[in-house]
Tab-separated table of C-alpha atoms in Angstrom:
chain	number	residue	atom	x	y	z
A	1	UNK	CA	-0.843	9.023	-51.708
A	2	UNK	CA	-1.993	7.631	-55.063
A	3	UNK	CA	-3.431	4.512	-53.365
A	4	UNK	CA	-6.465	4.744	-51.134
A	5	UNK	CA	-5.134	5.776	-47.717
A	6	UNK	CA	-6.741	4.753	-44.391
A	7	UNK	CA	-7.321	7.493	-41.930
A	8	UNK	CA	-7.782	6.204	-38.408
A	9	UNK	CA	-8.947	8.473	-35.626
A	10	UNK	CA	-8.092	7.789	-31.970
A	11	UNK	CA	-10.878	7.458	-29.470
A	12	UNK	CA	-11.013	9.404	-27.201
A	13	UNK	CA	-9.365	12.532	-28.579
A	14	UNK	CA	-9.817	16.305	-28.305
A	15	UNK	CA	-11.678	18.368	-25.732
A	16	UNK	CA	-11.860	17.017	-22.126
A	17	UNK	CA	-14.450	18.073	-19.513
A	18	UNK	CA	-12.098	20.576	-17.912
A	19	UNK	CA	-11.475	22.414	-21.226
A	20	UNK	CA	-15.244	22.275	-22.196
A	21	UNK	CA	-16.037	23.844	-18.741
A	22	UNK	CA	-13.432	26.579	-19.065
A	23	UNK	CA	-14.513	27.596	-22.498
A	24	UNK	CA	-18.247	27.522	-21.456
A	25	UNK	CA	-17.416	29.676	-18.493
A	26	UNK	CA	-15.944	32.366	-20.739
A	27	UNK	CA	-18.920	32.146	-23.094
A	28	UNK	CA	-21.481	32.299	-20.325
A	29	UNK	CA	-19.674	35.212	-18.654
A	30	UNK	CA	-19.772	37.133	-21.911
A	31	UNK	CA	-23.399	36.433	-22.272
A	32	UNK	CA	-24.340	37.330	-18.716
A	33	UNK	CA	-22.117	40.379	-18.134
A	34	UNK	CA	-21.322	41.469	-21.699
A	35	UNK	CA	-17.898	42.204	-23.104
A	36	UNK	CA	-15.198	42.819	-22.150
A	37	UNK	CA	-14.454	39.876	-19.943
A	38	UNK	CA	-10.828	39.533	-18.884
A	39	UNK	CA	-9.119	36.143	-18.853
A	40	UNK	CA	-5.739	35.641	-17.069
A	41	UNK	CA	-3.552	33.594	-19.402
A	42	UNK	CA	-4.935	31.599	-22.376
A	43	UNK	CA	-8.114	29.983	-21.019
A	44	UNK	CA	-6.745	26.708	-22.607
A	45	UNK	CA	-3.618	26.226	-24.668
A	46	UNK	CA	-5.015	26.477	-28.137
A	47	UNK	CA	-4.691	29.549	-30.348
A	48	UNK	CA	-7.875	28.831	-32.369
A	49	UNK	CA	-9.961	28.641	-29.154
A	50	UNK	CA	-8.422	31.879	-27.803
A	51	UNK	CA	-9.016	33.715	-31.101
A	52	UNK	CA	-12.592	32.612	-31.226
A	53	UNK	CA	-13.207	33.851	-27.748
A	54	UNK	CA	-11.329	37.073	-28.320
A	55	UNK	CA	-13.651	37.739	-31.279
A	56	UNK	CA	-16.616	37.510	-28.942
A	57	UNK	CA	-15.169	39.991	-26.483
A	58	UNK	CA	-12.807	38.219	-24.240
A	59	UNK	CA	-9.494	39.992	-23.459
A	60	UNK	CA	-6.630	37.830	-22.560
A	61	UNK	CA	-3.914	39.098	-20.099
A	62	UNK	CA	-0.829	37.717	-18.474
A	63	UNK	CA	-0.961	39.951	-15.358
A	64	UNK	CA	-3.817	41.274	-13.357
A	65	UNK	CA	-2.351	44.854	-13.507
A	66	UNK	CA	-3.626	44.824	-17.124
A	67	UNK	CA	-7.247	44.514	-15.812
A	68	UNK	CA	-9.175	47.597	-14.793
A	69	UNK	CA	-10.308	47.592	-11.206
A	70	UNK	CA	-13.625	45.821	-10.583
A	71	UNK	CA	-13.794	44.038	-13.919
A	72	UNK	CA	-14.918	40.463	-14.592
A	73	UNK	CA	-11.765	38.358	-14.430
A	74	UNK	CA	-11.574	34.589	-15.260
A	75	UNK	CA	-8.758	32.426	-14.088
A	76	UNK	CA	-7.675	29.925	-16.767
A	77	UNK	CA	-8.138	26.136	-16.551
A	78	UNK	CA	-4.534	25.758	-15.420
A	79	UNK	CA	-5.149	27.384	-12.015
A	80	UNK	CA	-3.268	30.249	-10.249
A	81	UNK	CA	-1.134	30.856	-7.151
A	82	UNK	CA	-2.564	32.181	-3.937
A	83	UNK	CA	-0.646	35.409	-4.624
A	84	UNK	CA	-2.699	35.967	-7.796
A	85	UNK	CA	-5.941	35.248	-5.842
A	86	UNK	CA	-4.915	37.764	-3.180
A	87	UNK	CA	-4.028	40.387	-5.755
A	88	UNK	CA	-7.368	39.978	-7.411
A	89	UNK	CA	-9.079	40.482	-4.025
A	90	UNK	CA	-7.053	43.594	-3.243
A	91	UNK	CA	-7.962	45.131	-6.572
A	92	UNK	CA	-11.608	44.396	-6.221
A	93	UNK	CA	-11.811	42.235	-9.360
A	94	UNK	CA	-14.894	40.165	-9.945
A	95	UNK	CA	-13.247	36.730	-10.170
A	96	UNK	CA	-14.777	33.624	-11.861
A	97	UNK	CA	-12.386	30.629	-11.401
A	98	UNK	CA	-12.258	28.304	-14.423
A	99	UNK	CA	-9.517	26.116	-12.841
A	100	UNK	CA	-10.100	22.455	-13.815
A	101	UNK	CA	-11.525	20.661	-10.799
A	102	UNK	CA	-8.878	17.945	-11.254
A	103	UNK	CA	-6.184	20.591	-10.890
A	104	UNK	CA	-7.897	22.080	-7.820
A	105	UNK	CA	-7.890	18.513	-6.418
A	106	UNK	CA	-4.031	18.486	-6.669
A	107	UNK	CA	-3.970	21.846	-4.807
A	108	UNK	CA	-6.106	20.458	-2.016
A	109	UNK	CA	-3.904	17.325	-1.756
A	110	UNK	CA	-0.737	19.396	-1.602
A	111	UNK	CA	-2.138	21.706	1.054
A	112	UNK	CA	-3.228	18.678	3.152
A	113	UNK	CA	0.251	17.147	3.020
A	114	UNK	CA	1.839	20.492	3.973
A	115	UNK	CA	-0.574	20.818	6.892
A	116	UNK	CA	0.666	17.387	8.147
A	117	UNK	CA	4.124	18.854	8.318
A	118	UNK	CA	5.419	17.132	5.215
A	119	UNK	CA	7.645	18.633	2.552
A	120	UNK	CA	5.829	18.364	-0.776
A	121	UNK	CA	7.524	17.381	-4.032
A	122	UNK	CA	5.712	18.287	-7.286
A	123	UNK	CA	6.445	16.235	-10.408
A	124	UNK	CA	5.946	18.539	-13.299
A	125	UNK	CA	7.421	20.734	-16.001
A	126	UNK	CA	9.026	23.977	-14.900
A	127	UNK	CA	7.378	27.102	-16.318
A	128	UNK	CA	4.064	25.461	-17.132
A	129	UNK	CA	1.135	27.506	-15.806
A	130	UNK	CA	-0.335	24.662	-14.011
A	131	UNK	CA	2.853	24.003	-12.155
A	132	UNK	CA	3.330	27.657	-11.281
A	133	UNK	CA	-0.215	27.712	-9.861
A	134	UNK	CA	0.191	24.465	-7.872
A	135	UNK	CA	3.496	25.560	-6.409
A	136	UNK	CA	1.853	28.849	-5.355
A	137	UNK	CA	-1.053	27.053	-3.754
A	138	UNK	CA	0.939	24.943	-1.295
A	139	UNK	CA	2.422	26.748	1.734
A	140	UNK	CA	5.902	26.182	2.959
A	141	UNK	CA	7.704	25.761	-0.408
A	142	UNK	CA	7.593	22.981	-2.918
A	143	UNK	CA	10.424	20.888	-4.478
A	144	UNK	CA	9.890	20.648	-8.297
A	145	UNK	CA	11.302	17.694	-10.234
A	146	UNK	CA	10.521	16.307	-13.702
A	147	UNK	CA	12.768	13.242	-14.132
A	148	UNK	CA	14.150	10.331	-12.138
A	149	UNK	CA	17.673	11.841	-12.063
A	150	UNK	CA	16.317	14.866	-10.306
A	151	UNK	CA	15.527	12.789	-7.313
A	152	UNK	CA	19.119	12.414	-6.221
A	153	UNK	CA	19.535	16.087	-5.951
A	154	UNK	CA	16.591	16.651	-3.564
A	155	UNK	CA	17.548	18.110	-0.235
A	156	UNK	CA	14.808	17.542	2.370
A	157	UNK	CA	14.661	18.199	6.088
A	158	UNK	CA	13.275	14.860	7.119
A	159	UNK	CA	13.121	11.900	4.733
A	160	UNK	CA	10.347	10.358	6.819
A	161	UNK	CA	8.087	13.374	6.228
A	162	UNK	CA	7.778	13.851	2.460
A	163	UNK	CA	4.876	13.628	0.046
A	164	UNK	CA	4.402	14.135	-3.732
A	165	UNK	CA	1.791	15.396	-6.137
A	166	UNK	CA	1.915	15.665	-9.900
A	167	UNK	CA	0.922	17.938	-12.729
A	168	UNK	CA	-2.191	16.464	-14.373
A	169	UNK	CA	-1.012	16.431	-17.982
A	170	UNK	CA	2.193	14.258	-17.655
A	171	UNK	CA	3.051	11.024	-19.364
A	172	UNK	CA	1.828	8.184	-17.175
A	173	UNK	CA	4.945	6.044	-17.911
A	174	UNK	CA	7.356	8.930	-17.212
A	175	UNK	CA	5.623	9.835	-13.967
A	176	UNK	CA	5.598	6.228	-12.805
A	177	UNK	CA	9.452	6.221	-13.286
A	178	UNK	CA	9.846	9.339	-11.187
A	179	UNK	CA	7.556	7.915	-8.453
A	180	UNK	CA	9.635	4.730	-8.386
A	181	UNK	CA	12.798	6.779	-7.952
A	182	UNK	CA	11.157	8.780	-5.163
A	183	UNK	CA	10.071	5.533	-3.351
A	184	UNK	CA	13.617	4.100	-3.612
A	185	UNK	CA	15.154	7.173	-2.015
A	186	UNK	CA	12.325	7.968	0.476
A	187	UNK	CA	10.628	4.658	1.410
A	188	UNK	CA	8.212	6.518	3.784
A	189	UNK	CA	6.945	8.918	1.038
A	190	UNK	CA	3.183	9.201	0.488
A	191	UNK	CA	1.339	10.293	-2.609
A	192	UNK	CA	-1.493	9.504	-5.018
A	193	UNK	CA	0.501	7.249	-7.398
A	194	UNK	CA	-0.602	8.414	-10.904
A	195	UNK	CA	-4.171	9.319	-9.797
A	196	UNK	CA	-3.347	13.099	-10.138
A	197	UNK	CA	-2.830	12.466	-13.915
A	198	UNK	CA	-6.292	13.292	-15.148
A	199	UNK	CA	-8.596	10.685	-16.599
A	200	UNK	CA	-8.610	12.415	-20.003
A	201	UNK	CA	-4.771	12.525	-20.196
A	202	UNK	CA	-4.599	8.827	-19.352
A	203	UNK	CA	-7.364	7.926	-21.783
A	204	UNK	CA	-5.783	9.885	-24.694
A	205	UNK	CA	-2.348	8.386	-23.993
A	206	UNK	CA	-3.704	4.879	-23.974
A	207	UNK	CA	-5.617	5.607	-27.211
A	208	UNK	CA	-2.559	6.920	-29.059
A	209	UNK	CA	-0.600	3.801	-28.180
A	210	UNK	CA	-3.411	1.636	-29.587
A	211	UNK	CA	-3.483	3.940	-32.713
A	212	UNK	CA	0.298	3.764	-33.220
A	213	UNK	CA	0.071	-0.030	-33.460
A	214	UNK	CA	-2.087	0.250	-36.560
A	215	UNK	CA	-0.616	3.115	-38.616
A	216	UNK	CA	2.434	4.205	-40.421
A	217	UNK	CA	2.293	7.803	-39.222
A	218	UNK	CA	0.660	9.751	-36.271
A	219	UNK	CA	-0.459	13.360	-36.450
A	220	UNK	CA	-1.408	15.054	-33.227
A	221	UNK	CA	-3.480	18.173	-33.497
A	222	UNK	CA	-2.605	20.569	-30.684
A	223	UNK	CA	-0.751	23.652	-29.687
A	224	UNK	CA	3.013	23.712	-29.293
A	225	UNK	CA	2.593	25.005	-25.703
A	226	UNK	CA	0.043	22.260	-24.853
A	227	UNK	CA	1.675	19.797	-22.346
A	228	UNK	CA	-0.783	16.989	-22.989
A	229	UNK	CA	-0.460	17.378	-26.808
A	230	UNK	CA	3.328	17.172	-26.579
A	231	UNK	CA	3.045	14.039	-24.503
A	232	UNK	CA	0.814	12.393	-27.219
A	233	UNK	CA	3.348	13.023	-29.864
A	234	UNK	CA	6.201	11.701	-27.686
A	235	UNK	CA	4.262	8.548	-26.874
A	236	UNK	CA	3.507	7.882	-30.532
A	237	UNK	CA	7.253	8.348	-31.259
A	238	UNK	CA	8.190	5.965	-28.459
A	239	UNK	CA	5.985	3.415	-30.133
A	240	UNK	CA	8.279	3.643	-33.131
A	241	UNK	CA	6.155	5.635	-35.519
A	242	UNK	CA	6.818	9.008	-37.080
A	243	UNK	CA	4.822	11.507	-35.174
A	244	UNK	CA	4.236	15.236	-35.700
A	245	UNK	CA	2.384	17.852	-33.544
A	246	UNK	CA	0.547	20.408	-35.673
A	247	UNK	CA	-1.716	23.256	-34.756
A	248	UNK	CA	-3.945	22.842	-37.846
A	249	UNK	CA	-4.055	21.534	-41.420
A	250	UNK	CA	-1.889	24.374	-42.725
A	251	UNK	CA	1.109	22.785	-41.087
A	252	UNK	CA	0.717	19.434	-42.852
A	253	UNK	CA	3.795	18.595	-44.929
A	254	UNK	CA	3.517	16.507	-47.974
A	255	UNK	CA	6.919	14.680	-47.331
A	256	UNK	CA	5.458	13.156	-44.112
A	257	UNK	CA	2.861	11.316	-46.151
A	258	UNK	CA	5.251	9.522	-48.586
A	259	UNK	CA	4.903	5.684	-48.431
A	260	UNK	CA	2.089	5.869	-45.897
A	261	UNK	CA	-0.932	3.611	-46.312
A	262	UNK	CA	-2.421	4.347	-42.853
A	263	UNK	CA	-2.366	7.672	-41.044
A	264	UNK	CA	-3.468	7.974	-37.371
A	265	UNK	CA	-4.941	11.196	-36.062
A	266	UNK	CA	-5.492	12.304	-32.466
A	267	UNK	CA	-5.919	15.629	-30.746
A	268	UNK	CA	-4.842	17.144	-27.441
A	269	UNK	CA	-7.421	17.923	-24.775
A	270	UNK	CA	-7.610	21.547	-25.772
A	271	UNK	CA	-7.981	21.035	-29.605
A	272	UNK	CA	-11.453	21.613	-31.133
A	273	UNK	CA	-12.726	18.673	-33.206
A	274	UNK	CA	-13.178	21.097	-36.150
A	275	UNK	CA	-9.426	21.253	-36.569
A	276	UNK	CA	-9.406	17.441	-36.936
A	277	UNK	CA	-12.099	17.525	-39.489
A	278	UNK	CA	-10.123	20.189	-41.415
A	279	UNK	CA	-7.081	17.954	-41.321
A	280	UNK	CA	-9.085	15.047	-42.679
A	281	UNK	CA	-10.335	17.260	-45.458
A	282	UNK	CA	-6.771	18.361	-46.343
A	283	UNK	CA	-5.695	14.725	-46.482
A	284	UNK	CA	-8.688	13.994	-48.746
A	285	UNK	CA	-7.585	16.662	-51.186
A	286	UNK	CA	-4.284	14.786	-51.639
A	287	UNK	CA	-5.993	11.566	-52.715
A	288	UNK	CA	-8.724	9.055	-51.929
A	289	UNK	CA	-9.104	8.199	-48.214
A	290	UNK	CA	-11.127	5.911	-46.021
A	291	UNK	CA	-11.854	7.239	-42.456
A	292	UNK	CA	-12.569	5.142	-39.492
A	293	UNK	CA	-12.596	5.597	-35.691
A	294	UNK	CA	-10.592	3.173	-33.527
A	295	UNK	CA	-12.771	1.693	-30.757
A	296	UNK	CA	-11.977	3.134	-27.381
A	297	UNK	CA	-13.185	4.567	-24.107
A	298	UNK	CA	-16.357	6.685	-24.345
A	299	UNK	CA	-16.094	9.721	-21.978
A	300	UNK	CA	-19.210	11.094	-20.278
A	301	UNK	CA	-17.630	13.332	-17.694
A	302	UNK	CA	-19.045	16.790	-17.231
A	303	UNK	CA	-18.049	19.292	-14.485
A	304	UNK	CA	-20.398	21.803	-12.802
A	305	UNK	CA	-20.397	25.425	-13.759
A	306	UNK	CA	-19.548	28.065	-11.058
A	307	UNK	CA	-22.726	28.922	-9.192
A	308	UNK	CA	-23.102	32.405	-10.531
A	309	UNK	CA	-23.039	31.023	-14.138
A	310	UNK	CA	-25.119	27.934	-13.515
A	311	UNK	CA	-28.305	29.382	-14.847
A	312	UNK	CA	-26.718	31.124	-17.849
A	313	UNK	CA	-26.922	29.193	-21.112
A	314	UNK	CA	-24.108	30.105	-23.588
């Protein structure tokens, strides 16, 4: 990196409205009720965010039996199954729901399809908390698939009465391929096309495609368990550019930077912008850089706070 290297930032990148809302819910709950506040699962998939909130008094748990009866309990942005909601009610927990409104929208769609007597197919990644929550919100059982080849293995009662919904953080292109396979096998299937993939996911995926066209290397700041961050790295790689997912600047490897004149940086929807700034600083320590931001979509979305926290300022 002896020559001056161009650093180009994707636009948009980083926090989405659902993540900002979830983090603010935890911060407002801590302010209003005082610590500890219990959070089921990581509030968002980012270690730095979780550690920051833990330092303020949030306690992160994976099961509700870790929460003392009657305590403030926040459900993460990924959503939870009905069984979790019921368990919280039975144990008298004071629940504040930080489920992203766009995830809740998928739950509502799935329940509506089920109420119509349709079998519901969920396009998503097995084991992801959002998928587990969505499957547990739709009565009557859900078929989970993740790739076009999964469609042939589906065994449904009535091919005329099927519907699909999708995880919100999938690759738009990959999801379209699965939907096309579903439509070929089940011509009567109904569903929301790719509308369930959230605006922020789609915007960031479009931005990283534009970014990859102009750089030699793409660095994605995000957690290894972040679905949307992984999709950003995959898309950059599909565009033919070396692409790496890193949690922070400490994971930057010098060998990646050899023979690069332009480095693109983006960040997953749960990655704080401070981590991007730290990465830029780390690159600047290796040689002279020029930093610019690629023109892109300006996001002005903001979701409401839960009513009991609406008047609390974090």
